Amino acid sequence: KLGYIEGDAVVRIFGIACGLYILWLGDRMPKIVAPSACVLQVARFGGWSFVLSGLVYIGLWAFAPFPMAPILGSAAVLMGVAAPIAYALRLRAKAKAT
């Protein structure tokens, strides 16, 4: 209200904060206690996936044009979630084949 920060800047700061949270989740994910080596392998891959998608999300919110940041950022996060799911399904299929 006082004009210190424009409305777009507040939204960008919030988007960057959300990206930092995704990054933090990716850092914590491989540190969970896993019942098997396969689950730990998926957790490690998922951690890297979340960290990378969080970094992309932060970069998009910081530097992309405002109308594109939410769309591309959401796509980055969705890909960061889909990659470990696909990896887990591939490991499961490989385990069943052997």
Tab-separated table of N, CA, C and O in Angstrom:
chain	number	residue	atom	x	y	z
A	1	LYS	N	0.806	-1.196	0.000
A	1	LYS	CA	0.000	0.000	0.000
A	1	LYS	C	0.852	1.264	0.000
A	1	LYS	O	0.426	2.285	-0.509
A	2	LEU	N	2.020	1.195	0.594
A	2	LEU	CA	2.864	2.371	0.695
A	2	LEU	C	3.697	2.595	-0.551
A	2	LEU	O	4.338	3.627	-0.678
A	3	GLY	N	3.710	1.642	-1.466
A	3	GLY	CA	4.434	1.808	-2.719
A	3	GLY	C	5.901	1.423	-2.671
A	3	GLY	O	6.646	1.749	-3.584
A	4	TYR	N	6.328	0.739	-1.610
A	4	TYR	CA	7.723	0.320	-1.528
A	4	TYR	C	8.021	-0.812	-2.505
A	4	TYR	O	9.094	-0.868	-3.080
A	5	ILE	N	7.060	-1.726	-2.647
A	5	ILE	CA	7.216	-2.883	-3.544
A	5	ILE	C	5.990	-2.949	-4.427
A	5	ILE	O	4.860	-2.853	-3.954
A	6	GLU	N	6.214	-3.142	-5.739
A	6	GLU	CA	5.093	-3.260	-6.665
A	6	GLU	C	4.429	-4.629	-6.495
A	6	GLU	O	5.019	-5.564	-5.954
A	7	GLY	N	3.216	-4.749	-6.985
A	7	GLY	CA	2.468	-5.997	-6.872
A	7	GLY	C	3.143	-7.162	-7.551
A	7	GLY	O	3.148	-8.280	-7.037
A	8	ASP	N	3.746	-6.936	-8.735
A	8	ASP	CA	4.436	-8.004	-9.442
A	8	ASP	C	5.638	-8.505	-8.649
A	8	ASP	O	5.938	-9.694	-8.639
A	9	ALA	N	6.329	-7.610	-7.982
A	9	ALA	CA	7.499	-8.004	-7.198
A	9	ALA	C	7.100	-8.901	-6.030
A	9	ALA	O	7.798	-9.863	-5.711
A	10	VAL	N	5.972	-8.614	-5.410
A	10	VAL	CA	5.496	-9.440	-4.304
A	10	VAL	C	5.179	-10.838	-4.795
A	10	VAL	O	5.548	-11.839	-4.162
A	11	VAL	N	4.526	-10.939	-5.951
A	11	VAL	CA	4.191	-12.246	-6.519
A	11	VAL	C	5.464	-12.998	-6.888
A	11	VAL	O	5.587	-14.197	-6.654
A	12	ARG	N	6.444	-12.317	-7.466
A	12	ARG	CA	7.715	-12.955	-7.809
A	12	ARG	C	8.445	-13.451	-6.559
A	12	ARG	O	8.998	-14.550	-6.544
A	13	ILE	N	8.456	-12.659	-5.509
A	13	ILE	CA	9.106	-13.073	-4.260
A	13	ILE	C	8.415	-14.305	-3.690
A	13	ILE	O	9.079	-15.235	-3.218
A	14	PHE	N	7.095	-14.339	-3.751
A	14	PHE	CA	6.361	-15.512	-3.281
A	14	PHE	C	6.697	-16.731	-4.136
A	14	PHE	O	6.877	-17.837	-3.613
A	15	GLY	N	6.789	-16.559	-5.461
A	15	GLY	CA	7.159	-17.661	-6.347
A	15	GLY	C	8.552	-18.179	-6.045
A	15	GLY	O	8.790	-19.390	-6.040
A	16	ILE	N	9.481	-17.284	-5.781
A	16	ILE	CA	10.844	-17.686	-5.428
A	16	ILE	C	10.846	-18.436	-4.099
A	16	ILE	O	11.551	-19.435	-3.944
A	17	ALA	N	10.043	-17.986	-3.141
A	17	ALA	CA	9.940	-18.676	-1.852
A	17	ALA	C	9.389	-20.088	-2.041
A	17	ALA	O	9.861	-21.037	-1.402
A	18	CYS	N	8.411	-20.248	-2.914
A	18	CYS	CA	7.875	-21.588	-3.200
A	18	CYS	C	8.944	-22.463	-3.833
A	18	CYS	O	9.058	-23.652	-3.516
A	19	GLY	N	9.741	-21.904	-4.724
A	19	GLY	CA	10.832	-22.649	-5.335
A	19	GLY	C	11.873	-23.074	-4.316
A	19	GLY	O	12.415	-24.184	-4.388
A	20	LEU	N	12.158	-22.212	-3.352
A	20	LEU	CA	13.089	-22.580	-2.284
A	20	LEU	C	12.545	-23.729	-1.444
A	20	LEU	O	13.295	-24.600	-0.996
A	21	TYR	N	11.242	-23.763	-1.246
A	21	TYR	CA	10.623	-24.866	-0.509
A	21	TYR	C	10.762	-26.178	-1.291
A	21	TYR	O	11.077	-27.218	-0.712
A	22	ILE	N	10.543	-26.129	-2.609
A	22	ILE	CA	10.707	-27.320	-3.443
A	22	ILE	C	12.160	-27.789	-3.383
A	22	ILE	O	12.442	-28.983	-3.281
A	23	LEU	N	13.076	-26.857	-3.433
A	23	LEU	CA	14.499	-27.165	-3.327
A	23	LEU	C	14.798	-27.837	-1.990
A	23	LEU	O	15.529	-28.839	-1.931
A	24	TRP	N	14.249	-27.330	-0.922
A	24	TRP	CA	14.452	-27.912	0.409
A	24	TRP	C	13.891	-29.324	0.473
A	24	TRP	O	14.521	-30.226	1.030
A	25	LEU	N	12.707	-29.538	-0.111
A	25	LEU	CA	12.136	-30.893	-0.137
A	25	LEU	C	13.045	-31.846	-0.889
A	25	LEU	O	13.228	-33.000	-0.482
A	26	GLY	N	13.600	-31.398	-1.998
A	26	GLY	CA	14.516	-32.231	-2.758
A	26	GLY	C	15.776	-32.570	-1.978
A	26	GLY	O	16.328	-33.658	-2.129
A	27	ASP	N	16.224	-31.652	-1.134
A	27	ASP	CA	17.387	-31.921	-0.301
A	27	ASP	C	17.062	-32.943	0.782
A	27	ASP	O	17.889	-33.779	1.128
A	28	ARG	N	15.882	-32.892	1.317
A	28	ARG	CA	15.486	-33.800	2.405
A	28	ARG	C	15.114	-35.195	1.910
A	28	ARG	O	15.249	-36.160	2.648
A	29	MET	N	14.632	-35.303	0.687
A	29	MET	CA	14.104	-36.569	0.187
A	29	MET	C	15.092	-37.737	0.274
A	29	MET	O	14.719	-38.820	0.732
A	30	PRO	N	16.347	-37.604	-0.145
A	30	PRO	CA	17.250	-38.759	-0.073
A	30	PRO	C	17.638	-39.151	1.347
A	30	PRO	O	18.213	-40.207	1.555
A	31	LYS	N	17.325	-38.330	2.312
A	31	LYS	CA	17.725	-38.594	3.689
A	31	LYS	C	16.674	-39.364	4.482
A	31	LYS	O	16.844	-39.582	5.674
A	32	ILE	N	15.608	-39.793	3.800
A	32	ILE	CA	14.580	-40.573	4.495
A	32	ILE	C	15.094	-41.989	4.743
A	32	ILE	O	15.990	-42.475	4.062
A	33	VAL	N	14.529	-42.643	5.718
A	33	VAL	CA	14.869	-44.035	5.985
A	33	VAL	C	14.057	-44.889	5.028
A	33	VAL	O	12.828	-44.819	4.994
A	34	ALA	N	14.759	-45.692	4.225
A	34	ALA	CA	14.095	-46.477	3.196
A	34	ALA	C	14.135	-47.960	3.573
A	34	ALA	O	15.138	-48.449	4.083
A	35	PRO	N	13.028	-48.686	3.301
A	35	PRO	CA	12.987	-50.102	3.650
A	35	PRO	C	13.830	-50.983	2.726
A	35	PRO	O	14.141	-52.107	3.074
A	36	SER	N	14.199	-50.479	1.560
A	36	SER	CA	15.005	-51.287	0.635
A	36	SER	C	15.927	-50.374	-0.169
A	36	SER	O	15.742	-49.162	-0.224
A	37	ALA	N	16.899	-51.010	-0.811
A	37	ALA	CA	17.846	-50.259	-1.625
A	37	ALA	C	17.160	-49.637	-2.830
A	37	ALA	O	17.520	-48.538	-3.257
A	38	CYS	N	16.159	-50.306	-3.366
A	38	CYS	CA	15.436	-49.785	-4.527
A	38	CYS	C	14.681	-48.503	-4.166
A	38	CYS	O	14.693	-47.538	-4.924
A	39	VAL	N	14.058	-48.490	-3.020
A	39	VAL	CA	13.324	-47.308	-2.577
A	39	VAL	C	14.299	-46.157	-2.335
A	39	VAL	O	14.021	-45.005	-2.691
A	40	LEU	N	15.453	-46.466	-1.763
A	40	LEU	CA	16.463	-45.432	-1.539
A	40	LEU	C	16.980	-44.878	-2.869
A	40	LEU	O	17.222	-43.684	-3.002
A	41	GLN	N	17.125	-45.748	-3.870
A	41	GLN	CA	17.569	-45.306	-5.191
A	41	GLN	C	16.563	-44.344	-5.814
A	41	GLN	O	16.925	-43.312	-6.381
A	42	VAL	N	15.282	-44.661	-5.687
A	42	VAL	CA	14.234	-43.774	-6.203
A	42	VAL	C	14.216	-42.462	-5.413
A	42	VAL	O	14.038	-41.389	-5.993
A	43	ALA	N	14.428	-42.534	-4.105
A	43	ALA	CA	14.446	-41.318	-3.285
A	43	ALA	C	15.607	-40.415	-3.680
A	43	ALA	O	15.456	-39.193	-3.743
A	44	ARG	N	16.776	-41.008	-3.976
A	44	ARG	CA	17.907	-40.199	-4.418
A	44	ARG	C	17.615	-39.526	-5.749
A	44	ARG	O	17.882	-38.341	-5.936
A	45	PHE	N	17.066	-40.293	-6.691
A	45	PHE	CA	16.725	-39.725	-7.992
A	45	PHE	C	15.667	-38.634	-7.835
A	45	PHE	O	15.744	-37.577	-8.453
A	46	GLY	N	14.665	-38.895	-7.002
A	46	GLY	CA	13.622	-37.905	-6.753
A	46	GLY	C	14.169	-36.644	-6.110
A	46	GLY	O	13.734	-35.538	-6.423
A	47	GLY	N	15.135	-36.803	-5.218
A	47	GLY	CA	15.759	-35.644	-4.600
A	47	GLY	C	16.452	-34.765	-5.626
A	47	GLY	O	16.266	-33.542	-5.644
A	48	TRP	N	17.237	-35.372	-6.505
A	48	TRP	CA	17.887	-34.613	-7.574
A	48	TRP	C	16.863	-33.961	-8.485
A	48	TRP	O	17.020	-32.815	-8.898
A	49	SER	N	15.811	-34.693	-8.787
A	49	SER	CA	14.772	-34.162	-9.664
A	49	SER	C	14.094	-32.941	-9.043
A	49	SER	O	13.871	-31.933	-9.714
A	50	PHE	N	13.793	-33.014	-7.760
A	50	PHE	CA	13.145	-31.892	-7.077
A	50	PHE	C	14.090	-30.699	-6.962
A	50	PHE	O	13.674	-29.549	-7.133
A	51	VAL	N	15.368	-30.961	-6.670
A	51	VAL	CA	16.331	-29.864	-6.563
A	51	VAL	C	16.447	-29.144	-7.901
A	51	VAL	O	16.394	-27.909	-7.968
A	52	LEU	N	16.599	-29.898	-8.975
A	52	LEU	CA	16.736	-29.274	-10.292
A	52	LEU	C	15.470	-28.536	-10.707
A	52	LEU	O	15.532	-27.419	-11.223
A	53	SER	N	14.303	-29.146	-10.473
A	53	SER	CA	13.067	-28.455	-10.841
A	53	SER	C	12.853	-27.224	-9.955
A	53	SER	O	12.331	-26.208	-10.419
A	54	GLY	N	13.271	-27.283	-8.700
A	54	GLY	CA	13.183	-26.112	-7.831
A	54	GLY	C	14.080	-24.982	-8.310
A	54	GLY	O	13.686	-23.811	-8.293
A	55	LEU	N	15.288	-25.323	-8.766
A	55	LEU	CA	16.185	-24.303	-9.301
A	55	LEU	C	15.627	-23.664	-10.571
A	55	LEU	O	15.702	-22.443	-10.748
A	56	VAL	N	15.045	-24.494	-11.436
A	56	VAL	CA	14.427	-23.961	-12.650
A	56	VAL	C	13.252	-23.064	-12.285
A	56	VAL	O	13.070	-21.983	-12.846
A	57	TYR	N	12.440	-23.497	-11.329
A	57	TYR	CA	11.290	-22.723	-10.873
A	57	TYR	C	11.727	-21.355	-10.340
A	57	TYR	O	11.142	-20.324	-10.679
A	58	ILE	N	12.767	-21.363	-9.516
A	58	ILE	CA	13.283	-20.107	-8.968
A	58	ILE	C	13.787	-19.202	-10.088
A	58	ILE	O	13.496	-18.001	-10.117
A	59	GLY	N	14.552	-19.784	-11.016
A	59	GLY	CA	15.081	-18.994	-12.122
A	59	GLY	C	13.985	-18.396	-12.985
A	59	GLY	O	14.081	-17.237	-13.420
A	60	LEU	N	12.940	-19.171	-13.236
A	60	LEU	CA	11.839	-18.651	-14.043
A	60	LEU	C	11.117	-17.513	-13.327
A	60	LEU	O	10.782	-16.496	-13.938
A	61	TRP	N	10.867	-17.682	-12.031
A	61	TRP	CA	10.176	-16.619	-11.299
A	61	TRP	C	11.041	-15.375	-11.159
A	61	TRP	O	10.534	-14.264	-11.068
A	62	ALA	N	12.352	-15.565	-11.170
A	62	ALA	CA	13.233	-14.407	-11.023
A	62	ALA	C	13.447	-13.663	-12.335
A	62	ALA	O	13.539	-12.435	-12.331
A	63	PHE	N	13.508	-14.394	-13.473
A	63	PHE	CA	13.941	-13.752	-14.707
A	63	PHE	C	12.970	-13.828	-15.880
A	63	PHE	O	13.123	-13.066	-16.831
A	64	ALA	N	12.005	-14.737	-15.856
A	64	ALA	CA	11.094	-14.887	-16.996
A	64	ALA	C	10.062	-13.763	-17.003
A	64	ALA	O	9.751	-13.177	-15.953
A	65	PRO	N	9.510	-13.447	-18.178
A	65	PRO	CA	8.421	-12.469	-18.219
A	65	PRO	C	7.264	-12.942	-17.330
A	65	PRO	O	6.976	-14.132	-17.244
A	66	PHE	N	6.619	-11.985	-16.701
A	66	PHE	CA	5.622	-12.331	-15.685
A	66	PHE	C	4.508	-13.265	-16.169
A	66	PHE	O	4.178	-14.203	-15.464
A	67	PRO	N	3.923	-13.086	-17.354
A	67	PRO	CA	2.844	-14.016	-17.740
A	67	PRO	C	3.333	-15.446	-17.984
A	67	PRO	O	2.562	-16.388	-17.853
A	68	MET	N	4.617	-15.618	-18.307
A	68	MET	CA	5.143	-16.945	-18.604
A	68	MET	C	5.674	-17.677	-17.374
A	68	MET	O	5.752	-18.901	-17.370
A	69	ALA	N	6.054	-16.956	-16.344
A	69	ALA	CA	6.667	-17.569	-15.159
A	69	ALA	C	5.781	-18.622	-14.503
A	69	ALA	O	6.254	-19.722	-14.213
A	70	PRO	N	4.492	-18.362	-14.251
A	70	PRO	CA	3.689	-19.406	-13.604
A	70	PRO	C	3.481	-20.628	-14.488
A	70	PRO	O	3.482	-21.757	-13.994
A	71	ILE	N	3.335	-20.417	-15.780
A	71	ILE	CA	3.084	-21.541	-16.687
A	71	ILE	C	4.323	-22.418	-16.804
A	71	ILE	O	4.267	-23.635	-16.605
A	72	LEU	N	5.459	-21.808	-17.125
A	72	LEU	CA	6.689	-22.578	-17.284
A	72	LEU	C	7.173	-23.143	-15.945
A	72	LEU	O	7.700	-24.256	-15.894
A	73	GLY	N	6.987	-22.392	-14.868
A	73	GLY	CA	7.375	-22.883	-13.552
A	73	GLY	C	6.566	-24.095	-13.136
A	73	GLY	O	7.110	-25.068	-12.607
A	74	SER	N	5.270	-24.056	-13.398
A	74	SER	CA	4.422	-25.217	-13.079
A	74	SER	C	4.815	-26.424	-13.916
A	74	SER	O	4.837	-27.556	-13.421
A	75	ALA	N	5.150	-26.194	-15.178
A	75	ALA	CA	5.590	-27.289	-16.041
A	75	ALA	C	6.891	-27.899	-15.518
A	75	ALA	O	7.056	-29.125	-15.526
A	76	ALA	N	7.801	-27.066	-15.043
A	76	ALA	CA	9.066	-27.564	-14.494
A	76	ALA	C	8.822	-28.429	-13.259
A	76	ALA	O	9.427	-29.489	-13.100
A	77	VAL	N	7.930	-27.986	-12.390
A	77	VAL	CA	7.640	-28.752	-11.180
A	77	VAL	C	6.930	-30.056	-11.529
A	77	VAL	O	7.232	-31.114	-10.964
A	78	LEU	N	5.996	-30.013	-12.469
A	78	LEU	CA	5.318	-31.245	-12.884
A	78	LEU	C	6.297	-32.245	-13.474
A	78	LEU	O	6.199	-33.449	-13.210
A	79	MET	N	7.251	-31.772	-14.261
A	79	MET	CA	8.264	-32.670	-14.800
A	79	MET	C	9.162	-33.210	-13.689
A	79	MET	O	9.574	-34.375	-13.726
A	80	GLY	N	9.430	-32.379	-12.680
A	80	GLY	CA	10.228	-32.820	-11.540
A	80	GLY	C	9.525	-33.872	-10.705
A	80	GLY	O	10.178	-34.692	-10.065
A	81	VAL	N	8.209	-33.874	-10.703
A	81	VAL	CA	7.437	-34.894	-9.989
A	81	VAL	C	7.261	-36.140	-10.855
A	81	VAL	O	7.338	-37.273	-10.369
A	82	ALA	N	7.043	-35.956	-12.149
A	82	ALA	CA	6.804	-37.079	-13.050
A	82	ALA	C	8.057	-37.929	-13.261
A	82	ALA	O	7.956	-39.147	-13.427
A	83	ALA	N	9.223	-37.317	-13.252
A	83	ALA	CA	10.462	-38.056	-13.518
A	83	ALA	C	10.716	-39.163	-12.492
A	83	ALA	O	10.992	-40.304	-12.884
A	84	PRO	N	10.613	-38.923	-11.170
A	84	PRO	CA	10.830	-40.027	-10.235
A	84	PRO	C	9.740	-41.094	-10.304
A	84	PRO	O	10.015	-42.271	-10.069
A	85	ILE	N	8.523	-40.690	-10.640
A	85	ILE	CA	7.458	-41.689	-10.790
A	85	ILE	C	7.786	-42.613	-11.952
A	85	ILE	O	7.693	-43.844	-11.840
A	86	ALA	N	8.182	-42.031	-13.077
A	86	ALA	CA	8.557	-42.843	-14.235
A	86	ALA	C	9.774	-43.710	-13.926
A	86	ALA	O	9.836	-44.882	-14.329
A	87	TYR	N	10.721	-43.169	-13.197
A	87	TYR	CA	11.919	-43.926	-12.815
A	87	TYR	C	11.556	-45.109	-11.928
A	87	TYR	O	12.063	-46.221	-12.109
A	88	ALA	N	10.668	-44.882	-10.962
A	88	ALA	CA	10.237	-45.964	-10.074
A	88	ALA	C	9.499	-47.051	-10.855
A	88	ALA	O	9.713	-48.249	-10.614
A	89	LEU	N	8.652	-46.658	-11.776
A	89	LEU	CA	7.940	-47.652	-12.580
A	89	LEU	C	8.900	-48.447	-13.455
A	89	LEU	O	8.725	-49.657	-13.650
A	90	ARG	N	9.921	-47.781	-13.983
A	90	ARG	CA	10.918	-48.481	-14.797
A	90	ARG	C	11.713	-49.467	-13.956
A	90	ARG	O	11.965	-50.605	-14.376
A	91	LEU	N	12.108	-49.072	-12.750
A	91	LEU	CA	12.823	-49.997	-11.854
A	91	LEU	C	11.946	-51.173	-11.483
A	91	LEU	O	12.411	-52.313	-11.396
A	92	ARG	N	10.681	-50.921	-11.262
A	92	ARG	CA	9.760	-52.002	-10.902
A	92	ARG	C	9.609	-52.983	-12.050
A	92	ARG	O	9.602	-54.197	-11.834
A	93	ALA	N	9.481	-52.468	-13.271
A	93	ALA	CA	9.358	-53.355	-14.439
A	93	ALA	C	10.644	-54.156	-14.620
A	93	ALA	O	10.586	-55.345	-14.978
A	94	LYS	N	11.784	-53.523	-14.407
A	94	LYS	CA	13.065	-54.238	-14.561
A	94	LYS	C	13.194	-55.342	-13.500
A	94	LYS	O	13.688	-56.420	-13.786
A	95	ALA	N	12.734	-55.066	-12.277
A	95	ALA	CA	12.807	-56.055	-11.212
A	95	ALA	C	11.889	-57.238	-11.476
A	95	ALA	O	12.227	-58.379	-11.181
A	96	LYS	N	10.725	-56.969	-12.056
A	96	LYS	CA	9.798	-58.056	-12.371
A	96	LYS	C	10.311	-58.909	-13.526
A	96	LYS	O	10.038	-60.101	-13.605
A	97	ALA	N	11.064	-58.296	-14.441
A	97	ALA	CA	11.574	-59.015	-15.602
A	97	ALA	C	12.697	-59.974	-15.218
A	97	ALA	O	12.910	-60.980	-15.897
A	98	THR	N	13.402	-59.678	-14.123
A	98	THR	CA	14.512	-60.549	-13.737
A	98	THR	C	14.128	-61.586	-12.748
A	98	THR	O	13.139	-61.805	-12.282
